[in-house]
Short mmCIF file of C-alpha atoms in Angstrom, two decimals:
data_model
loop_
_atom_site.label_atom_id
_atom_site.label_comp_id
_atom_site.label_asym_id
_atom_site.label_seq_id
_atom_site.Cartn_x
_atom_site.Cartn_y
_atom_site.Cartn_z
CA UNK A 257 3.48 -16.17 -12.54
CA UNK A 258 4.42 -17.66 -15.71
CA UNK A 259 1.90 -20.66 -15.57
CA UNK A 260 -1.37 -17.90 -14.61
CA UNK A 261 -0.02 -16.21 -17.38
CA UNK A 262 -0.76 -18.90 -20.26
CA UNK A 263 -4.39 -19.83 -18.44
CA UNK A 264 -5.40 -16.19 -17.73
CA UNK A 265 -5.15 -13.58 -20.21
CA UNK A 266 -7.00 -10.75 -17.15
CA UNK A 267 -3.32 -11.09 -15.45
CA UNK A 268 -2.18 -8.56 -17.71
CA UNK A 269 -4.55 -6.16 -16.65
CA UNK A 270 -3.94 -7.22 -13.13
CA UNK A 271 -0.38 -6.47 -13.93
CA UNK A 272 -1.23 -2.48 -15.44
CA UNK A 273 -3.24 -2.06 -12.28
CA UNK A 274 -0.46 -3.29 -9.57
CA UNK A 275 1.91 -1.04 -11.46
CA UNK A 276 0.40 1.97 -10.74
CA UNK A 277 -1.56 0.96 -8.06
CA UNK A 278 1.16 3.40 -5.74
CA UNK A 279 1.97 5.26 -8.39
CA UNK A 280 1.33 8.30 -5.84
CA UNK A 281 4.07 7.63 -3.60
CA UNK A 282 6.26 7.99 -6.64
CA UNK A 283 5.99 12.34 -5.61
CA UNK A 284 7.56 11.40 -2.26
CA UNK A 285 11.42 11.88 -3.16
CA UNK A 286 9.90 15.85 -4.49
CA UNK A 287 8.66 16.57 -0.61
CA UNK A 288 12.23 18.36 0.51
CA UNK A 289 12.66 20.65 -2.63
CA UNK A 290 8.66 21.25 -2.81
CA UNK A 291 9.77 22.34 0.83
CA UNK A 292 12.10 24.89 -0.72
CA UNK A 293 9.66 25.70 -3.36
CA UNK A 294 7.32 27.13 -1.35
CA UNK A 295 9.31 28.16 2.42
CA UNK A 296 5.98 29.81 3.43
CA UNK A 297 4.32 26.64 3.27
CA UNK A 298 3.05 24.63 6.20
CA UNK A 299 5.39 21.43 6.60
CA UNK A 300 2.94 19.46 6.95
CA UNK A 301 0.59 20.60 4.40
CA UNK A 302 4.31 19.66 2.10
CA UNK A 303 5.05 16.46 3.32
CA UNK A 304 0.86 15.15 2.99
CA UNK A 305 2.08 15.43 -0.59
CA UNK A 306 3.21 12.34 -0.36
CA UNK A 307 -0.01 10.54 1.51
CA UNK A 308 -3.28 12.94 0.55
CA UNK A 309 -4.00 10.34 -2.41
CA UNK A 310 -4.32 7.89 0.79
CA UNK A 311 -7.23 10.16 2.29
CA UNK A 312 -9.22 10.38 -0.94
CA UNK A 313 -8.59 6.79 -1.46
CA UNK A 314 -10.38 6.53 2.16
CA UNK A 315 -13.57 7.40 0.70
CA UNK A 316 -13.34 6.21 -2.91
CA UNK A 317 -12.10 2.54 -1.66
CA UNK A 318 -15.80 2.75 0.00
CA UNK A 319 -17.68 4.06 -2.89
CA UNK A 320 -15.97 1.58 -5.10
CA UNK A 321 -16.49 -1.82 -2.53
CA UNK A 322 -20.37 -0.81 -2.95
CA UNK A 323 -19.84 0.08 -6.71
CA UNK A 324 -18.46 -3.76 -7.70
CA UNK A 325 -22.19 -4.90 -7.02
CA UNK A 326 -23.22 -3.20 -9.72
CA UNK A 327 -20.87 -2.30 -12.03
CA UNK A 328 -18.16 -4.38 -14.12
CA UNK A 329 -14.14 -4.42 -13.31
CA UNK A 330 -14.01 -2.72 -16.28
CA UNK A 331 -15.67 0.21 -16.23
CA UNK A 332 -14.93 1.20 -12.62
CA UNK A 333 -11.03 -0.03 -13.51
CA UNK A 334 -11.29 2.71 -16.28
CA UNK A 335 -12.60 5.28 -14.32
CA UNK A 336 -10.55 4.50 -10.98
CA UNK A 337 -6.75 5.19 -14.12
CA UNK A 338 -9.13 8.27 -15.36
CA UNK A 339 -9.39 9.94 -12.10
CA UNK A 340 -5.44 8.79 -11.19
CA UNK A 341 -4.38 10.30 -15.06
CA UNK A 342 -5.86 13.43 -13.87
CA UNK A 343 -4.67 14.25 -10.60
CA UNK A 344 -1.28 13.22 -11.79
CA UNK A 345 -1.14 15.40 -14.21
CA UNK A 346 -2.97 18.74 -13.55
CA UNK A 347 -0.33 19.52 -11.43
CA UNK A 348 1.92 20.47 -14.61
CA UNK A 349 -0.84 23.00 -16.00
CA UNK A 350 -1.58 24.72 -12.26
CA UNK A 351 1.29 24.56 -9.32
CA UNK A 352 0.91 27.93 -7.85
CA UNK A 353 0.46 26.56 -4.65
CA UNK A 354 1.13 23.91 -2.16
CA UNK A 355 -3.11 23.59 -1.94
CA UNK A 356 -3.39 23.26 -5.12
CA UNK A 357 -0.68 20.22 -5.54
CA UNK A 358 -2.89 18.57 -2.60
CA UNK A 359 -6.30 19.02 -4.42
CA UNK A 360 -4.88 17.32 -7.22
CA UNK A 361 -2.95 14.48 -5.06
CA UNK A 362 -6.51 13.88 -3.73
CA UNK A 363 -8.48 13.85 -7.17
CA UNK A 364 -5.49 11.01 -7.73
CA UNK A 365 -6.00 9.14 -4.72
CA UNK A 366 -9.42 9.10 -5.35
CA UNK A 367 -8.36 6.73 -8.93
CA UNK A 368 -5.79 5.19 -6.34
CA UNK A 369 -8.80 3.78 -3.88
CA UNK A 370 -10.87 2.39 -6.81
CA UNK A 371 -7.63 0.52 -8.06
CA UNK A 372 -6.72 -1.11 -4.52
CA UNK A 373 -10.24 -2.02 -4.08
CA UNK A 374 -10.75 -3.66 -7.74
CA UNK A 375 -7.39 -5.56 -7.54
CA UNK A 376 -7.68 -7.62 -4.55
CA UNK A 377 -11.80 -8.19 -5.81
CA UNK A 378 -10.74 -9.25 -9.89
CA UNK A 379 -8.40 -11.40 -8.22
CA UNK A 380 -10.52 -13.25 -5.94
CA UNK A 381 -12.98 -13.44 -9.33
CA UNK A 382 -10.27 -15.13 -11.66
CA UNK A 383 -8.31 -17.48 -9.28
CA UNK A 384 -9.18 -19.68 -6.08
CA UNK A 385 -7.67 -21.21 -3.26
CA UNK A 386 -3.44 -22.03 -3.32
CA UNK A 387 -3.65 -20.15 -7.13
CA UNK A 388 -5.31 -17.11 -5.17
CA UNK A 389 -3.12 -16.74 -2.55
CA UNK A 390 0.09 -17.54 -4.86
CA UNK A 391 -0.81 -14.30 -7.22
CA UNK A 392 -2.12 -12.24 -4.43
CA UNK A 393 1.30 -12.07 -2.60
CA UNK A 394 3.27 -12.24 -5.90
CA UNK A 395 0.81 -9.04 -6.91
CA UNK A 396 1.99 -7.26 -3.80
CA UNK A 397 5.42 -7.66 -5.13
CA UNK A 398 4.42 -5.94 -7.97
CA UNK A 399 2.61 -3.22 -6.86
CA UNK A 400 5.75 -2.42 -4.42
CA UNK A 401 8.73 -3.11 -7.13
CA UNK A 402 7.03 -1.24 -9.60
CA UNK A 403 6.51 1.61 -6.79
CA UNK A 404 10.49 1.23 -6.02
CA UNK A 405 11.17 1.99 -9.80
CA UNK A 406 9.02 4.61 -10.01
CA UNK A 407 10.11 6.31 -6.62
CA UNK A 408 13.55 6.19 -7.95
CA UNK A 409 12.71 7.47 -11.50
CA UNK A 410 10.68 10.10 -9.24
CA UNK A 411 14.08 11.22 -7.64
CA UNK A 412 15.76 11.39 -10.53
CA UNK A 413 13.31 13.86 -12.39
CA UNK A 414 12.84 15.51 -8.81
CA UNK A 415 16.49 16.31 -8.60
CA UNK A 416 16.15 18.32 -12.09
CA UNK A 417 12.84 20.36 -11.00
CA UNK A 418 10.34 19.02 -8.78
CA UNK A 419 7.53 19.75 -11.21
CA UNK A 420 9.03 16.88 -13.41
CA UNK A 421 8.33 14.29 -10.85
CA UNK A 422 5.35 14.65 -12.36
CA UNK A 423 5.74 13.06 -15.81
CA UNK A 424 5.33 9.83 -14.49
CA UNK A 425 2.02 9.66 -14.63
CA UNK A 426 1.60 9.22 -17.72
CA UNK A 427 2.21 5.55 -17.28
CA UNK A 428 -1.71 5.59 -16.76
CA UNK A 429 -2.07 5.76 -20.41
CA UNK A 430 -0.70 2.42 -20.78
CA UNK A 431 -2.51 1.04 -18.14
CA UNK A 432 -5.79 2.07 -19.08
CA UNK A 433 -4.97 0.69 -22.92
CA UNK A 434 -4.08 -2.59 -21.40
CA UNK A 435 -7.01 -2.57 -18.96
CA UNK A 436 -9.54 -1.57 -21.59
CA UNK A 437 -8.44 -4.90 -23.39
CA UNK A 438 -7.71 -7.46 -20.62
CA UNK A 439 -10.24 -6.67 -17.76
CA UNK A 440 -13.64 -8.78 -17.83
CA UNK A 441 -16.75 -6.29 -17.80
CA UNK A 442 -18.67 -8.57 -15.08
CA UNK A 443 -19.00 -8.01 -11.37
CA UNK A 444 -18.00 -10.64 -8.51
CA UNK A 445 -20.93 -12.33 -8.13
CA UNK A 446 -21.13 -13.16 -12.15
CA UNK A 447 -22.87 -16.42 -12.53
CA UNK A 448 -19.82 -16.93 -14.26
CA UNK A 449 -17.89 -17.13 -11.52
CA UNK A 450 -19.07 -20.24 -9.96
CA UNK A 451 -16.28 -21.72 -8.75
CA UNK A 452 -16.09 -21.27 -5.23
CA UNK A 453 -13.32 -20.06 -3.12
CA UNK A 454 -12.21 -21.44 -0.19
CA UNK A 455 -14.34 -21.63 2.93
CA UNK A 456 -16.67 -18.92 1.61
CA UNK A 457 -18.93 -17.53 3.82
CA UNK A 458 -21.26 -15.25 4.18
CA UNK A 459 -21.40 -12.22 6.40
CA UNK A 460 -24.94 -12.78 7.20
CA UNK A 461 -24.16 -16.50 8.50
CA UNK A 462 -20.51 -15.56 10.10
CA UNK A 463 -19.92 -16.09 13.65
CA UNK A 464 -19.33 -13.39 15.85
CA UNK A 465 -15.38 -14.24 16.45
CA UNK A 466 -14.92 -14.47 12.79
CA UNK A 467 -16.20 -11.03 12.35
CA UNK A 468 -13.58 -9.76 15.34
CA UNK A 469 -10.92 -11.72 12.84
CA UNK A 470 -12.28 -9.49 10.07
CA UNK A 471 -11.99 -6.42 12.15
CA UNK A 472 -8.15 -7.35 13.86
CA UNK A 473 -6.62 -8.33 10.43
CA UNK A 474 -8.12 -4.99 8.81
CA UNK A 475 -6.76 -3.07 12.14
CA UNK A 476 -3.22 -4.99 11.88
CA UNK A 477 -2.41 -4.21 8.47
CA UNK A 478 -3.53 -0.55 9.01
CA UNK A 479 -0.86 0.08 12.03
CA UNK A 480 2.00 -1.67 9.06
CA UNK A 481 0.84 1.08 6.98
CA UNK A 482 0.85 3.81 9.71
CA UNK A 483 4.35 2.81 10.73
CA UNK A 484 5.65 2.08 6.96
CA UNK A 485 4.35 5.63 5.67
CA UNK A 486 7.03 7.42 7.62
CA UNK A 487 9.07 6.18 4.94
CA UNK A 488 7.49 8.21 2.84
CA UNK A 489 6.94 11.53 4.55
CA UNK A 490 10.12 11.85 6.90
CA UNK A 491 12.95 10.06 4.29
CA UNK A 492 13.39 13.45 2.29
CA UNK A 493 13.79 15.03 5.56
CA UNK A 494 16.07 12.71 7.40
CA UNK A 495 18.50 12.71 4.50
CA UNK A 496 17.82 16.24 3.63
CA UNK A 497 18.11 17.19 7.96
CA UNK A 498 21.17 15.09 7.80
CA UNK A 499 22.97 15.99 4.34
CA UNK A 500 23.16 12.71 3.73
CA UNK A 501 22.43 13.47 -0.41
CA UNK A 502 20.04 14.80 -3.02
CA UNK A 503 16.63 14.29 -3.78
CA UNK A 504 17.79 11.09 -6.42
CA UNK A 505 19.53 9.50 -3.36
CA UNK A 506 15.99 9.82 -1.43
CA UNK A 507 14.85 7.78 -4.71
CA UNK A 508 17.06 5.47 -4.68
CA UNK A 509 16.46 4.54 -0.76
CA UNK A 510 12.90 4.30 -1.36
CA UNK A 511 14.00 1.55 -3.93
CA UNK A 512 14.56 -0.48 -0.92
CA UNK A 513 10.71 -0.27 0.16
CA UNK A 514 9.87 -2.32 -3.02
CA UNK A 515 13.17 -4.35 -3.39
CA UNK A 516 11.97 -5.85 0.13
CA UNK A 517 8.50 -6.78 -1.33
CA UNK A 518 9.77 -8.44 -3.96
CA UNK A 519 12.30 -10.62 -1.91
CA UNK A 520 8.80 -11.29 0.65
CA UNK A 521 7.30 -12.26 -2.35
CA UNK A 522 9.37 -14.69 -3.27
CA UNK A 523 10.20 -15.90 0.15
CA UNK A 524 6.63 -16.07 1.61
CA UNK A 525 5.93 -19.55 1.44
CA UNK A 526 8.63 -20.26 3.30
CA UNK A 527 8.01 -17.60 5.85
CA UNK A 528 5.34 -19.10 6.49
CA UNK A 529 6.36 -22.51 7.15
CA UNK A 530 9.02 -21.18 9.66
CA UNK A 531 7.27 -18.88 11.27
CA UNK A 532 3.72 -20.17 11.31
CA UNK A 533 1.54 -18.08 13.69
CA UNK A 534 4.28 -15.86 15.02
CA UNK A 535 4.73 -14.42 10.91
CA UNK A 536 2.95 -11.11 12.08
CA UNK A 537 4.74 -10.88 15.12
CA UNK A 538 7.93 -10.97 12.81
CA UNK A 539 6.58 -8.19 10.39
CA UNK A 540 6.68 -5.56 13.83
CA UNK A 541 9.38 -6.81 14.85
CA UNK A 542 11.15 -5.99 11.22
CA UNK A 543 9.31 -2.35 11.82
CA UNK A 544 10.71 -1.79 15.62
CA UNK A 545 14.12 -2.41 13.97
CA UNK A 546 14.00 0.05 11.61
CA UNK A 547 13.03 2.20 13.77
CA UNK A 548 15.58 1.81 16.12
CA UNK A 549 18.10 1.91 13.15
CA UNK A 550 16.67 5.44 12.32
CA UNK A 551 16.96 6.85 15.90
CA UNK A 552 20.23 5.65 17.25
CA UNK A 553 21.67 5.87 14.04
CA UNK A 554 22.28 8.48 10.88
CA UNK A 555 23.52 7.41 7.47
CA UNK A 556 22.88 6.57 4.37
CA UNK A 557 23.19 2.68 5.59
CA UNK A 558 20.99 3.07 8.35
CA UNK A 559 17.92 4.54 6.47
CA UNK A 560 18.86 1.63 3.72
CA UNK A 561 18.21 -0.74 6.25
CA UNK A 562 14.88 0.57 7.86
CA UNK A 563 13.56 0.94 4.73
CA UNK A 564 14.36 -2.74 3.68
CA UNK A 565 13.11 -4.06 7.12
CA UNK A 566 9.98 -1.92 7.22
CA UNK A 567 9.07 -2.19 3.90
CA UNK A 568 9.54 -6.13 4.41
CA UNK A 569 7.16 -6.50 7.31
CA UNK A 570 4.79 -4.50 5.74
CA UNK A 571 4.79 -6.65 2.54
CA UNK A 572 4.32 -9.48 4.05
CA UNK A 573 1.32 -8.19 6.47
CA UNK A 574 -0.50 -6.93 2.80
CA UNK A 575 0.28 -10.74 1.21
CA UNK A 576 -1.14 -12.14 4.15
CA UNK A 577 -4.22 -10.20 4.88
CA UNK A 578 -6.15 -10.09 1.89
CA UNK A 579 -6.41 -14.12 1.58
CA UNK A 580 -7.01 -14.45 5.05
CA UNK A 581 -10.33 -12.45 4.59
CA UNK A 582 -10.68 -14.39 1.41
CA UNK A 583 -11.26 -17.00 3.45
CA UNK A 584 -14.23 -15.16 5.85
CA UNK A 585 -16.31 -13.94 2.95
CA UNK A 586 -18.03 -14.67 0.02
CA UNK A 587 -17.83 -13.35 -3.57
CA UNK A 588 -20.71 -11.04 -3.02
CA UNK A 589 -19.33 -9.80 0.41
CA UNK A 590 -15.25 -9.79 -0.24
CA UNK A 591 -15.15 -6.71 -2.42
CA UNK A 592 -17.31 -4.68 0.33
CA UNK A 593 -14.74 -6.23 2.96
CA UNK A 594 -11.87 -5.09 0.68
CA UNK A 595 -12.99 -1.73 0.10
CA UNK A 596 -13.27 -1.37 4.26
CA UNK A 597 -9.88 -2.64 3.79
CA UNK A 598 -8.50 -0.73 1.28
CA UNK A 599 -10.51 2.21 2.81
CA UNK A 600 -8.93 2.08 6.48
CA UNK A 601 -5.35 1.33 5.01
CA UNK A 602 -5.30 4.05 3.46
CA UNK A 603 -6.53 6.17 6.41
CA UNK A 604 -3.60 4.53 8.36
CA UNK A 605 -1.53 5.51 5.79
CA UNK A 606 -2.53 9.16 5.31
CA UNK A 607 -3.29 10.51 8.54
CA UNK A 608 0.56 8.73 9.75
CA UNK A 609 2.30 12.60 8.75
CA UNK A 610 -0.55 14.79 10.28
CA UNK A 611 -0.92 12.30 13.68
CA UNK A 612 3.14 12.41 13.98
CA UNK A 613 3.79 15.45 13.17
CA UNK A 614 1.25 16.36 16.17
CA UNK A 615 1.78 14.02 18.79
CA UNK A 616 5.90 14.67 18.84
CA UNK A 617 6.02 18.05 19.74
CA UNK A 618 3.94 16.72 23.20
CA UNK A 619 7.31 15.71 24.18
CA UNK A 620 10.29 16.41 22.25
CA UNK A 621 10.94 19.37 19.67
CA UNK A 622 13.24 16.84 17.49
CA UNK A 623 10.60 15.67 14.80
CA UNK A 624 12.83 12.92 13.28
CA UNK A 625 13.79 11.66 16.51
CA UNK A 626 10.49 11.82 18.17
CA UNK A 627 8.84 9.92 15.41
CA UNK A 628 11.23 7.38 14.98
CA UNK A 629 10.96 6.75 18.97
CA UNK A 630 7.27 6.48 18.21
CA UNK A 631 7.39 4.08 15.44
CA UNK A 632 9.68 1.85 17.75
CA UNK A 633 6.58 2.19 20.38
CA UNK A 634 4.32 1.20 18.54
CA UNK A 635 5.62 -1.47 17.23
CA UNK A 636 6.74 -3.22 20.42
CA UNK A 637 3.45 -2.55 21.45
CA UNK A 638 1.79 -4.58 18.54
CA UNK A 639 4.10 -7.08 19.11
CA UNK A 640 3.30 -7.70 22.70
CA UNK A 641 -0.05 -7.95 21.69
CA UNK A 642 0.07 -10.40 18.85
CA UNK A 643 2.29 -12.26 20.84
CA UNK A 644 -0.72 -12.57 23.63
CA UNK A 645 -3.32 -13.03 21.64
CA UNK A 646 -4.81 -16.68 21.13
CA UNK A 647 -5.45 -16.47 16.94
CA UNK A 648 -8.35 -17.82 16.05
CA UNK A 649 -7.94 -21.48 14.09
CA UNK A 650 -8.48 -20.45 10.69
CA UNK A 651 -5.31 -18.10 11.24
CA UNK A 652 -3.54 -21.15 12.46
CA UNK A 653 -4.22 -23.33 10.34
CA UNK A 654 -3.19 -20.73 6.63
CA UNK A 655 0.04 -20.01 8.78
CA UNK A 656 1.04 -23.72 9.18
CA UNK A 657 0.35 -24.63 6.08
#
């Protein structure tokens, strides 16, 4: 990134925003002693600690996609860190209750969805074509190696007390400092912006199979996310179920969710060239492994190893995605397409502990094991179909490339 870096002074306030673009997840290594916490609790209710921000980023990735047409980058940036500064860190002043912690992991997520939405959108603004698609996977890296560092520093403080998990946020201090600075206060379809990005077109003009594209792509990467967020609502619990360690070891796994995005990130291109139109295919099959690792198998190495593989295939689903629909849509259109992106991501990720958590007891009382047999499932399943499924030739021809 060291070449954007001297032409584009806005990659530093890409950077703030990919740093704490998860910082959310960071709470997730807290779920098993918040358990303990509060034993009245509902488990459930505990562990969508660790994915609420995903449901209010549901709604505010919508808001936000409609937003960009007319307001800057700037000021919804700023207001997307305000909105993340304060859910992150009300929970320090009132923590009576497990409802409360999830009122203010929602007022979080809410900052959460404006971020995911803006970055792909400022992106697409400041760079085109190779240079887009170069900094939007190496921006994925980002996002998920900072999130490994702060997940870790999360199980650190979480070891101590679980209310000091939440310190970290304020990192959105910085971010907002550097944001305020950096960020351009224009929207997408600035007559500034005229040079064009690959293949643009616009929704109005798009065929009808290119639409289905849109749709599949947005529908793919939210089953990654589904599958990947067990990670971060059933970790705590499978080392905690198995005494496998402390809340800092449950850190130091998740490490392994963003150590894998970094190594996809520097690995795609070449991902890509080998595996051409079967790279998809690859990132469920990384998923049905963990899973298997997870159910047949119950150590620290194991859950090292899912983590790595399913973090992997989901990093390389979210690099590949977001330029694909690059390609389908205009300026004016991509940030709407983003936020529906962004939106139903986050819905895949959220609702993963609540659907689980209710579909398992249908036919096993073992939660761990019933999900993990689930998460193998589905992935075969996805993999069956992307393996039948004729892509259309703009698909092709990115994955070849």
């Amino acid at each position: 990134m060291k070449s954007v870096l001297k032409i584009k002074p806005v990659v530093y306030g890409i950077i703030a925003f990919a740093i704490v673009a998860r910082l959310t997840s960071s709470t997730s290594p807290a779920i098993a002693v918040i358990q303990k916490a509060f034993p009245q609790a509902n488990h459930t209710a505990v562990e969508s600690l660790a994915t609420i921000g995903d449901a209010a980023a549901v709604l505010s990735a919508l808001v936000v996609g409609q937003l960009l047409a007319r307001w800057s980058f700037k000021q919804l940036g700023l207001i997307s860190l305000t909105l993340l500064a304060g859910g992150g860190l009300l929970p320090l002043i009132w923590h009576q209750s497990v409802t409360q912690l999830l009122i203010w992991g929602f007022l979080a997520g809410l900052g959460t969805g404006g971020i995911t939405t803006i970055l792909p959108s400022l992106q697409s603004f400041s760079f085109q074509g190779e240079q887009l698609a170069i900094i939007l996977g190496k921006v994925v890296a980002l996002e998920n190696g900072s999130s490994m560092v702060l997940v870790f520093i999360g199980g650190l403080l979480a070891s101590r007390n679980w209310l000091y998990n939440y310190y970290i946020f304020f990192l959105t201090f910085l971010a907002i400092i550097v944001v305020w600075f950096t960020v351009p206060n224009q929207r997408p379809q600035s007559p500034s912006n005229s040079a064009p990005t690959m293949q643009q077109t616009p929704m109005s003009v798009m065929r009808p199979r290119q639409i289905l594209m849109v749709i599949f792509y947005i529908f793919v990467a939210s089953i990654i996310v589904f599958l990947e967020a067990t990670l971060y609502n059933k970790n705590a619990l499978f080392i905690n179920n198995y005494h496998l360690g402390s809340p800092a070891l449950t850190g130091q796994i998740m490490m392994l969710d963003g150590l894998a995005a970094i190594v996809v990130g520097l690995t795609i291109k070449y991902l890509r060239r080998w595996l051409k139109k079967y790279l998809l295919v690859f990132s469920f099959t990384l998923d049905a492994l963990g899973g298997l690792l997870l159910l047949k198998w119950h150590s620290v190495l194991s859950i090292g190893l899912a983590t790595f593989c399913m973090g992997a295939g989901s990093a390389i689903v979210l690099m590949t995605v977001p330029y694909l629909l690059s390609l389908l849509a205009s300026p004016k259109r991509y940030p709407l397409i983003m936020g529906c992106f962004s939106a139903i991501t986050s819905l895949g990720f959220s609702s993963s502990a609540v659907i689980f958590n209710n579909l398992v007891p249908l036919f096993t009382k073992n939660l761990l094991g019933g999900t993990y047999l689930l998460v193998l499932v589905i992935a075969v399943v996805m993999i069956i179909l992307l393996t039948g499924l004729n892509l259309a030739q703009l698909s092709r021809d990115f994955l070849s490339n």
